[in-house]
Amino acid sequence: MKKIDLHCHTTASDGLLQPEELLDLAVANDLTYCAITDHDTIDGLDAAIQYSKQLDGLNFIPGIEFSVDYPHGSFHLVGLGIDHTNEQMTETIINLKEKRETRVVRIVKDLENHDINISLDEVYSEAKGAALGRPHVARVLLKNGYGNILSDIFENFMVKGKPGFIKKEKISLEKAIELIILSRGIPIIAHPISLNFQNWHDFENILQDCIKLGLQGIEVYAHMHTDEEVNVFKKIANKYNLLISGGSDFHGDKKETIGYYGENKIIPFDIINQFI
Ligand code: AMP
Ligand code: FE
Ligand code: FE
Ligand code: ZN
């Protein structure tokens, strides 16, 4: 059965597979459309575009996932089909990369202040030049015996009130949407449940503001969503004439399967027709 996946990560950010390896996996799992949407970086896209040319039947979609400044929850904005060579896009990304680097230095320092000693070098070699993030620090903490599984680490470190918590400086929603549109991509709210809204009415209000700024779609099919939430997000997307997206948010170190948004839940193939 043909499958699609519009949200995947690689070693360019915090995924475990190289772009080429991710695309091989996509082909092996019968995907005909696959997007790479790394956190705040486009570094994997050149390699993926090149490599996808030699893959029969796989359409590669260059994308990005911005962490957007938002007071109440975690706002991730995916851009699909971007021209990643756009100059404003590349400039912004260089700036965000620098901010991520400074943050990780501060995270390691704060851990040290709490007698948790991991070396920055170890984090760098874990990241191998990728856009640095908490997952790289988390993997080093795991390797050094500070937890048994990754989720333990994210419970005990680098979150509010715990050692190593340093807030991330993020791009504004306005700027992120504008950049994606400038680079001819489609701006989509990723896993909208992570916005932590109070109720559906509250979500619709947030959504209306986003639409005014140029938002074009929402990721309805996401592993963070219950079946019930998937249904409501779908209804709301239709109500506001928004595109419906779906992705596994594949990183390679959790339970995700490419082409699925949960156990036995295939990302509906038909949604690709809205994009092509
Ligand atoms: P950062 O952008 O540096 O704040 O890191 C955010 C990333 O950390 C997310 O995209 C996830 O990949 C990862 N992450 C956050 N919370 C968890 C968790 N509880 N378990 C595993 N990975 C997590
Ligand atoms: Fe991630
Ligand atoms: Fe995300
Ligand atoms: Zn993601």
mmCIF file of N, CA and C and ligand atoms in Angstrom, residues 7-9 13-14 37-39 65 76 78 190-191 219 223-224 248-251 254, ligand 4:
data_model
loop_
_atom_site.group_PDB
_atom_site.id
_atom_site.type_symbol
_atom_site.label_atom_id
_atom_site.label_comp_id
_atom_site.label_asym_id
_atom_site.label_seq_id
_atom_site.Cartn_x
_atom_site.Cartn_y
_atom_site.Cartn_z
ATOM 1 N N HIS A 7 6.274 14.792 7.791
ATOM 2 C CA HIS A 7 6.985 15.350 8.957
ATOM 3 C C HIS A 7 8.008 14.332 9.458
ATOM 4 N N CYS A 8 9.277 14.534 9.075
ATOM 5 C CA CYS A 8 10.346 13.608 9.492
ATOM 6 C C CYS A 8 11.614 14.385 9.830
ATOM 7 N N HIS A 9 12.385 13.827 10.730
ATOM 8 C CA HIS A 9 13.652 14.458 11.129
ATOM 9 C C HIS A 9 14.850 13.607 10.727
ATOM 10 N N SER A 13 19.028 17.724 12.259
ATOM 11 C CA SER A 13 18.613 18.249 13.568
ATOM 12 C C SER A 13 18.767 17.119 14.581
ATOM 13 N N ASP A 14 17.667 16.628 15.134
ATOM 14 C CA ASP A 14 17.808 15.637 16.201
ATOM 15 C C ASP A 14 17.348 14.233 15.823
ATOM 16 N N THR A 37 11.552 17.626 7.629
ATOM 17 C CA THR A 37 11.186 18.878 8.316
ATOM 18 C C THR A 37 12.027 18.990 9.584
ATOM 19 N N ASP A 38 13.305 19.254 9.422
ATOM 20 C CA ASP A 38 14.176 19.319 10.590
ATOM 21 C C ASP A 38 13.944 20.605 11.378
ATOM 22 N N HIS A 39 14.252 20.539 12.687
ATOM 23 C CA HIS A 39 14.057 21.693 13.564
ATOM 24 C C HIS A 39 14.995 22.839 13.172
ATOM 25 N N GLU A 65 10.836 22.678 10.230
ATOM 26 C CA GLU A 65 9.932 22.831 11.373
ATOM 27 C C GLU A 65 10.517 23.900 12.301
ATOM 28 N N HIS A 76 4.996 24.602 17.055
ATOM 29 C CA HIS A 76 5.888 24.199 15.971
ATOM 30 C C HIS A 76 5.191 24.461 14.643
ATOM 31 N N VAL A 78 5.431 23.925 10.653
ATOM 32 C CA VAL A 78 6.092 23.207 9.563
ATOM 33 C C VAL A 78 5.915 24.009 8.276
ATOM 34 N N ALA A 190 2.219 22.326 13.255
ATOM 35 C CA ALA A 190 2.536 20.926 13.552
ATOM 36 C C ALA A 190 1.840 20.515 14.856
ATOM 37 N N HIS A 191 1.435 19.237 14.911
ATOM 38 C CA HIS A 191 0.802 18.663 16.120
ATOM 39 C C HIS A 191 0.154 19.740 17.006
ATOM 40 N N GLU A 219 -1.598 20.140 10.936
ATOM 41 C CA GLU A 219 -1.225 18.730 10.948
ATOM 42 C C GLU A 219 -2.273 17.999 11.787
ATOM 43 N N HIS A 223 1.050 11.829 16.053
ATOM 44 C CA HIS A 223 0.975 10.812 17.111
ATOM 45 C C HIS A 223 0.578 11.386 18.466
ATOM 46 N N MET A 224 0.720 12.717 18.619
ATOM 47 C CA MET A 224 0.312 13.337 19.888
ATOM 48 C C MET A 224 -1.201 13.421 20.012
ATOM 49 N N SER A 248 4.647 11.421 10.822
ATOM 50 C CA SER A 248 5.029 10.541 11.930
ATOM 51 C C SER A 248 5.878 11.274 12.965
ATOM 52 N N ASP A 249 6.485 12.422 12.558
ATOM 53 C CA ASP A 249 7.470 13.103 13.398
ATOM 54 C C ASP A 249 8.619 12.139 13.708
ATOM 55 N N PHE A 250 8.988 11.382 12.691
ATOM 56 C CA PHE A 250 10.024 10.361 12.857
ATOM 57 C C PHE A 250 11.362 10.978 13.289
ATOM 58 N N HIS A 251 11.917 10.465 14.380
ATOM 59 C CA HIS A 251 13.272 10.844 14.805
ATOM 60 C C HIS A 251 14.178 9.613 14.788
ATOM 61 N N LYS A 254 12.349 6.996 19.059
ATOM 62 C CA LYS A 254 11.127 6.789 19.832
ATOM 63 C C LYS A 254 10.347 5.679 19.152
HETATM 64 ZN ZN ZN B 4 9.069 17.320 14.515
#
